[in-house]
Amino acid sequence: MSTPTPHIGAKAGEIAKTVLMPGDPLRAKFIAETFLEDVVQFNSVRNMFGYTGTYRGKRISVMGGGMGMPSIGIYSYELFNFYGVDNIIRIGTAGSMNENVKVRDVVIALGASTNSNYAAQYCLPGTFAPIASFDLASAAAAVAKEKNINAVVGNILSSDTFYCADQTATEKWISMGILAVEMEAAALYMNAAQAKKSALCLLTISDSLITGESLSAEERQLSFTDMMEIALEIAE
Ligand code: HPA
């Protein structure tokens, strides 16, 4: 397909090789304005704002991906397959499902288990394991260690539902050692696998399904900065 695509108004070459992808397009705007220099906006279709700029001389893009796997599925597919993007780093929030994963912690999503049917499109003769790029995940773990950021590495749940009718679902995922729940990483990892590209999902724990604790807006901002430092450092 040629560019622009149905969902991204950018021309070829306007998007960097690495894209940071928060769910919220206004978060993308904030990141571009706060952390990047020489910023140019490349998308406003459906208000899913996207920007390209530089961070310490590195060319980086940042674009919203929306909520849920159908949404990030569309944007990451078009970026990988039509805009030549090599790396997508999702930066989001998640609910903790593990007593050792506290609010404000950063989670590096090594694997993304899911209750979604996204993988059905590949007609595989078994179950696919959506995983992060090893290079991006190990780089993120190294940066977290160097900067004394409390980061936990492991398996997360990408859920199709925020409000789940099955009240027993959470404890079943907990029994399999799932660290936290969000709603996008599995589709991102599957699109990266199919396109032979790289993806990583970094998460800030905003609330806990175990303790019921949740972050205030101010605390969110603080821990969001930890995750951003990691993402900007590993972007190339
Ligand atoms: N569920 C799904 N996604 C989330 C949650 C949650 O509890 N918290 C932050 N993102």
mmCIF file of C-alpha atoms and ligand atoms in Angstrom:
data_model
loop_
_atom_site.group_PDB
_atom_site.id
_atom_site.type_symbol
_atom_site.label_atom_id
_atom_site.label_comp_id
_atom_site.label_asym_id
_atom_site.label_seq_id
_atom_site.Cartn_x
_atom_site.Cartn_y
_atom_site.Cartn_z
ATOM 1 C CA MET A 1 0.000 0.000 0.000
ATOM 2 C CA SER A 2 1.188 3.517 -0.689
ATOM 3 C CA THR A 3 1.284 6.341 1.815
ATOM 4 C CA PRO A 4 -0.658 8.093 3.257
ATOM 5 C CA THR A 5 -2.576 5.097 4.592
ATOM 6 C CA PRO A 6 -6.253 5.038 5.626
ATOM 7 C CA HIS A 7 -5.326 5.979 9.218
ATOM 8 C CA ILE A 8 -2.024 7.886 9.034
ATOM 9 C CA GLY A 9 -1.672 11.087 7.011
ATOM 10 C CA ALA A 10 2.151 11.149 6.894
ATOM 11 C CA LYS A 11 4.181 11.077 3.696
ATOM 12 C CA ALA A 12 6.958 8.490 3.259
ATOM 13 C CA GLY A 13 10.033 9.513 5.232
ATOM 14 C CA GLU A 14 8.229 11.656 7.793
ATOM 15 C CA ILE A 15 8.274 8.943 10.463
ATOM 16 C CA ALA A 16 11.464 7.839 12.259
ATOM 17 C CA LYS A 17 12.673 4.220 12.471
ATOM 18 C CA THR A 18 11.632 4.095 16.127
ATOM 19 C CA VAL A 19 8.172 5.115 17.298
ATOM 20 C CA LEU A 20 7.195 5.541 20.951
ATOM 21 C CA MET A 21 3.510 4.739 21.305
ATOM 22 C CA PRO A 22 1.409 5.825 24.287
ATOM 23 C CA GLY A 23 -2.309 4.989 24.128
ATOM 24 C CA ASP A 24 -3.434 8.597 24.484
ATOM 25 C CA PRO A 25 -2.694 10.946 21.543
ATOM 26 C CA LEU A 26 -2.509 13.912 23.944
ATOM 27 C CA ARG A 27 0.195 12.024 25.809
ATOM 28 C CA ALA A 28 2.055 11.758 22.492
ATOM 29 C CA LYS A 29 1.744 15.546 22.097
ATOM 30 C CA PHE A 30 3.003 16.074 25.653
ATOM 31 C CA ILE A 31 6.003 13.773 25.070
ATOM 32 C CA ALA A 32 6.896 15.523 21.813
ATOM 33 C CA GLU A 33 6.670 18.961 23.467
ATOM 34 C CA THR A 34 8.511 17.915 26.641
ATOM 35 C CA PHE A 35 11.269 15.587 25.485
ATOM 36 C CA LEU A 36 11.883 16.159 21.753
ATOM 37 C CA GLU A 37 13.475 18.980 19.782
ATOM 38 C CA ASP A 38 12.736 20.191 16.232
ATOM 39 C CA VAL A 39 9.298 18.587 16.365
ATOM 40 C CA VAL A 40 7.149 18.199 13.245
ATOM 41 C CA GLN A 41 3.608 16.826 13.458
ATOM 42 C CA PHE A 42 2.949 14.077 10.887
ATOM 43 C CA ASN A 43 -0.555 12.909 11.752
ATOM 44 C CA SER A 44 -3.878 14.308 12.872
ATOM 45 C CA VAL A 45 -6.255 11.782 11.232
ATOM 46 C CA ARG A 46 -8.893 10.912 13.887
ATOM 47 C CA ASN A 47 -6.896 13.142 16.284
ATOM 48 C CA MET A 48 -4.391 10.276 16.650
ATOM 49 C CA PHE A 49 -1.532 12.764 16.825
ATOM 50 C CA GLY A 50 1.943 11.760 15.689
ATOM 51 C CA TYR A 51 5.187 13.747 15.816
ATOM 52 C CA THR A 52 8.798 13.325 14.728
ATOM 53 C CA GLY A 53 11.671 15.084 16.463
ATOM 54 C CA THR A 54 15.089 14.464 17.951
ATOM 55 C CA TYR A 55 16.218 13.340 21.377
ATOM 56 C CA ARG A 56 19.941 13.961 22.034
ATOM 57 C CA GLY A 57 20.501 13.920 18.299
ATOM 58 C CA LYS A 58 18.495 10.693 17.712
ATOM 59 C CA ARG A 59 15.517 10.951 15.350
ATOM 60 C CA ILE A 60 12.437 9.574 17.133
ATOM 61 C CA SER A 61 8.704 9.608 16.469
ATOM 62 C CA VAL A 62 5.891 9.459 18.985
ATOM 63 C CA MET A 63 2.301 8.658 18.126
ATOM 64 C CA GLY A 64 -0.871 7.625 19.956
ATOM 65 C CA GLY A 65 -2.037 4.051 19.456
ATOM 66 C CA GLY A 66 -5.473 4.204 21.063
ATOM 67 C CA MET A 67 -7.049 1.744 23.468
ATOM 68 C CA GLY A 68 -7.287 -1.967 22.817
ATOM 69 C CA MET A 69 -5.808 -4.425 20.369
ATOM 70 C CA PRO A 70 -7.879 -3.515 17.263
ATOM 71 C CA SER A 71 -6.616 0.079 17.573
ATOM 72 C CA ILE A 72 -2.912 -0.554 18.192
ATOM 73 C CA GLY A 73 -3.198 -3.368 15.644
ATOM 74 C CA ILE A 74 -4.098 -0.896 12.880
ATOM 75 C CA TYR A 75 -1.506 1.745 13.734
ATOM 76 C CA SER A 76 1.404 -0.615 14.335
ATOM 77 C CA TYR A 77 0.579 -2.568 11.142
ATOM 78 C CA GLU A 78 0.676 0.576 9.015
ATOM 79 C CA LEU A 79 3.862 1.877 10.677
ATOM 80 C CA PHE A 80 5.747 -1.422 10.275
ATOM 81 C CA ASN A 81 4.508 -2.334 6.800
ATOM 82 C CA PHE A 82 3.945 0.983 5.002
ATOM 83 C CA TYR A 83 6.233 3.491 6.715
ATOM 84 C CA GLY A 84 9.379 1.369 7.177
ATOM 85 C CA VAL A 85 9.308 1.663 10.968
ATOM 86 C CA ASP A 86 11.673 -0.866 12.604
ATOM 87 C CA ASN A 87 10.887 -0.483 16.316
ATOM 88 C CA ILE A 88 7.708 0.342 18.189
ATOM 89 C CA ILE A 89 7.969 0.882 21.924
ATOM 90 C CA ARG A 90 4.587 1.035 23.608
ATOM 91 C CA ILE A 91 4.571 3.126 26.789
ATOM 92 C CA GLY A 92 1.448 2.608 28.835
ATOM 93 C CA THR A 93 -0.138 1.944 32.170
ATOM 94 C CA ALA A 94 -1.233 -1.360 33.684
ATOM 95 C CA GLY A 95 -2.944 -2.838 36.699
ATOM 96 C CA SER A 96 -0.743 -5.016 38.920
ATOM 97 C CA MET A 97 -1.715 -8.685 39.324
ATOM 98 C CA ASN A 98 1.265 -9.590 41.482
ATOM 99 C CA GLU A 99 1.887 -8.714 45.124
ATOM 100 C CA ASN A 100 5.532 -7.914 44.384
ATOM 101 C CA VAL A 101 4.622 -5.448 41.632
ATOM 102 C CA LYS A 102 3.741 -2.151 43.307
ATOM 103 C CA VAL A 103 2.134 1.012 41.995
ATOM 104 C CA ARG A 104 4.811 3.236 40.377
ATOM 105 C CA ASP A 105 6.920 0.204 39.417
ATOM 106 C CA VAL A 106 7.866 -0.191 35.778
ATOM 107 C CA VAL A 107 7.092 -3.509 34.070
ATOM 108 C CA ILE A 108 9.053 -4.670 31.032
ATOM 109 C CA ALA A 109 6.630 -6.961 29.198
ATOM 110 C CA LEU A 110 8.746 -9.900 28.055
ATOM 111 C CA GLY A 111 5.650 -11.843 27.011
ATOM 112 C CA ALA A 112 2.033 -10.842 26.448
ATOM 113 C CA SER A 113 -0.526 -13.533 27.202
ATOM 114 C CA THR A 114 -3.981 -12.681 25.954
ATOM 115 C CA ASN A 115 -7.684 -13.490 25.961
ATOM 116 C CA SER A 116 -7.931 -11.921 22.499
ATOM 117 C CA ASN A 117 -8.601 -13.783 19.273
ATOM 118 C CA TYR A 118 -6.090 -11.608 17.369
ATOM 119 C CA ALA A 119 -3.863 -14.575 16.488
ATOM 120 C CA ALA A 120 -6.720 -16.388 14.705
ATOM 121 C CA GLN A 121 -5.948 -14.400 11.526
ATOM 122 C CA TYR A 122 -2.641 -16.295 11.123
ATOM 123 C CA CYS A 123 -4.408 -19.713 11.021
ATOM 124 C CA LEU A 124 -1.598 -21.307 13.035
ATOM 125 C CA PRO A 125 -1.745 -24.995 13.922
ATOM 126 C CA GLY A 126 -1.223 -24.163 17.624
ATOM 127 C CA THR A 127 -0.917 -21.308 20.112
ATOM 128 C CA PHE A 128 1.413 -18.386 19.375
ATOM 129 C CA ALA A 129 3.475 -16.846 22.209
ATOM 130 C CA PRO A 130 3.656 -13.049 21.678
ATOM 131 C CA ILE A 131 7.054 -11.873 22.949
ATOM 132 C CA ALA A 132 9.099 -8.681 23.065
ATOM 133 C CA SER A 133 12.247 -8.052 21.071
ATOM 134 C CA PHE A 134 15.069 -9.501 23.164
ATOM 135 C CA ASP A 135 17.379 -6.617 22.191
ATOM 136 C CA LEU A 136 14.871 -3.965 23.273
ATOM 137 C CA ALA A 137 13.849 -5.816 26.450
ATOM 138 C CA SER A 138 17.413 -6.466 27.586
ATOM 139 C CA ALA A 139 18.420 -2.877 26.782
ATOM 140 C CA ALA A 140 15.448 -1.628 28.829
ATOM 141 C CA ALA A 141 16.403 -3.837 31.782
ATOM 142 C CA ALA A 142 19.992 -2.571 31.628
ATOM 143 C CA VAL A 143 18.921 1.112 31.548
ATOM 144 C CA ALA A 144 16.539 0.568 34.475
ATOM 145 C CA LYS A 145 19.328 -1.011 36.516
ATOM 146 C CA GLU A 146 21.787 1.755 35.670
ATOM 147 C CA LYS A 147 19.261 4.454 36.624
ATOM 148 C CA ASN A 148 18.086 2.667 39.786
ATOM 149 C CA ILE A 149 14.539 2.369 38.453
ATOM 150 C CA ASN A 150 12.530 -0.462 39.968
ATOM 151 C CA ALA A 151 11.646 -2.517 36.878
ATOM 152 C CA VAL A 152 10.128 -5.995 36.859
ATOM 153 C CA VAL A 153 10.527 -8.195 33.782
ATOM 154 C CA GLY A 154 8.002 -10.897 32.861
ATOM 155 C CA ASN A 155 4.704 -12.005 31.413
ATOM 156 C CA ILE A 156 1.709 -9.677 31.262
ATOM 157 C CA LEU A 157 -1.918 -10.034 30.187
ATOM 158 C CA SER A 158 -3.293 -8.116 27.198
ATOM 159 C CA SER A 159 -7.031 -8.170 27.811
ATOM 160 C CA ASP A 160 -9.884 -7.353 25.438
ATOM 161 C CA THR A 161 -11.957 -6.197 28.391
ATOM 162 C CA PHE A 162 -11.352 -3.558 31.038
ATOM 163 C CA TYR A 163 -14.648 -4.538 32.713
ATOM 164 C CA CYS A 164 -14.703 -8.335 32.809
ATOM 165 C CA ALA A 165 -17.958 -10.245 33.452
ATOM 166 C CA ASP A 166 -16.019 -13.282 34.698
ATOM 167 C CA GLN A 167 -15.020 -12.341 38.255
ATOM 168 C CA THR A 168 -12.775 -15.409 38.524
ATOM 169 C CA ALA A 169 -10.604 -14.537 35.497
ATOM 170 C CA THR A 170 -8.105 -12.403 37.421
ATOM 171 C CA GLU A 171 -7.215 -15.097 39.962
ATOM 172 C CA LYS A 172 -6.677 -17.632 37.161
ATOM 173 C CA TRP A 173 -4.175 -15.368 35.410
ATOM 174 C CA ILE A 174 -2.548 -14.619 38.779
ATOM 175 C CA SER A 175 -2.068 -18.368 39.297
ATOM 176 C CA MET A 176 0.059 -18.414 36.111
ATOM 177 C CA GLY A 177 2.383 -15.685 37.371
ATOM 178 C CA ILE A 178 1.036 -12.848 35.234
ATOM 179 C CA LEU A 179 2.505 -9.562 36.523
ATOM 180 C CA ALA A 180 0.022 -6.986 35.251
ATOM 181 C CA VAL A 181 -2.883 -6.345 32.901
ATOM 182 C CA GLU A 182 -3.157 -3.874 30.010
ATOM 183 C CA MET A 183 -4.946 -4.014 26.656
ATOM 184 C CA GLU A 184 -2.521 -3.703 23.706
ATOM 185 C CA ALA A 185 0.857 -5.472 23.872
ATOM 186 C CA ALA A 186 -0.127 -8.870 22.427
ATOM 187 C CA ALA A 187 -1.360 -7.386 19.130
ATOM 188 C CA LEU A 188 1.732 -5.170 18.886
ATOM 189 C CA TYR A 189 4.009 -8.179 19.426
ATOM 190 C CA MET A 190 2.146 -10.271 16.858
ATOM 191 C CA ASN A 191 2.310 -7.518 14.240
ATOM 192 C CA ALA A 192 6.045 -7.151 14.901
ATOM 193 C CA ALA A 193 6.557 -10.913 14.535
ATOM 194 C CA GLN A 194 4.704 -11.067 11.233
ATOM 195 C CA ALA A 195 6.477 -7.984 9.841
ATOM 196 C CA LYS A 196 9.895 -9.222 11.115
ATOM 197 C CA LYS A 197 10.261 -6.032 13.132
ATOM 198 C CA SER A 198 10.920 -5.231 16.815
ATOM 199 C CA ALA A 199 8.526 -4.260 19.571
ATOM 200 C CA LEU A 200 8.547 -3.710 23.302
ATOM 201 C CA CYS A 201 5.884 -2.721 25.824
ATOM 202 C CA LEU A 202 6.939 -0.728 28.887
ATOM 203 C CA LEU A 203 4.305 -0.182 31.551
ATOM 204 C CA THR A 204 3.910 1.978 34.622
ATOM 205 C CA ILE A 205 1.746 0.366 37.277
ATOM 206 C CA SER A 206 -1.126 2.816 37.831
ATOM 207 C CA ASP A 207 -3.289 0.611 40.027
ATOM 208 C CA SER A 208 -3.288 -2.746 41.766
ATOM 209 C CA LEU A 209 -5.903 -5.460 41.320
ATOM 210 C CA ILE A 210 -4.437 -7.053 44.454
ATOM 211 C CA THR A 211 -4.528 -4.163 46.941
ATOM 212 C CA GLY A 212 -6.994 -1.804 45.222
ATOM 213 C CA GLU A 213 -4.402 0.975 45.494
ATOM 214 C CA SER A 214 -4.226 3.519 42.659
ATOM 215 C CA LEU A 215 -1.915 6.405 41.763
ATOM 216 C CA SER A 216 -2.866 10.040 42.024
ATOM 217 C CA ALA A 217 -2.412 12.165 38.899
ATOM 218 C CA GLU A 218 0.766 13.677 40.380
ATOM 219 C CA GLU A 219 2.292 10.274 41.173
ATOM 220 C CA ARG A 220 1.410 9.032 37.688
ATOM 221 C CA GLN A 221 3.429 11.858 36.192
ATOM 222 C CA LEU A 222 6.453 11.020 38.333
ATOM 223 C CA SER A 223 6.569 7.325 37.502
ATOM 224 C CA PHE A 224 5.725 8.056 33.887
ATOM 225 C CA THR A 225 9.043 9.927 33.754
ATOM 226 C CA ASP A 226 10.929 6.745 34.811
ATOM 227 C CA MET A 227 9.369 4.819 31.938
ATOM 228 C CA MET A 228 10.069 7.652 29.488
ATOM 229 C CA GLU A 229 13.732 7.761 30.485
ATOM 230 C CA ILE A 230 14.037 4.071 29.686
ATOM 231 C CA ALA A 231 12.139 4.376 26.383
ATOM 232 C CA LEU A 232 14.127 7.403 25.165
ATOM 233 C CA GLU A 233 17.420 5.825 26.166
ATOM 234 C CA ILE A 234 16.836 2.547 24.264
ATOM 235 C CA ALA A 235 15.353 4.200 21.150
ATOM 236 C CA GLU A 236 17.759 4.199 18.214
HETATM 237 N N1 HPA B 1 -7.009 -3.293 33.230
HETATM 238 C C1 HPA B 1 -6.694 -3.082 31.938
HETATM 239 N N2 HPA B 1 -5.899 -2.119 31.540
HETATM 240 C C2 HPA B 1 -5.374 -1.304 32.480
HETATM 241 C C3 HPA B 1 -5.662 -1.476 33.836
HETATM 242 C C4 HPA B 1 -6.525 -2.518 34.218
HETATM 243 O O1 HPA B 1 -6.809 -2.717 35.401
HETATM 244 N N3 HPA B 1 -4.998 -0.499 34.529
HETATM 245 C C5 HPA B 1 -4.333 0.237 33.595
HETATM 246 N N4 HPA B 1 -4.554 -0.251 32.362
#
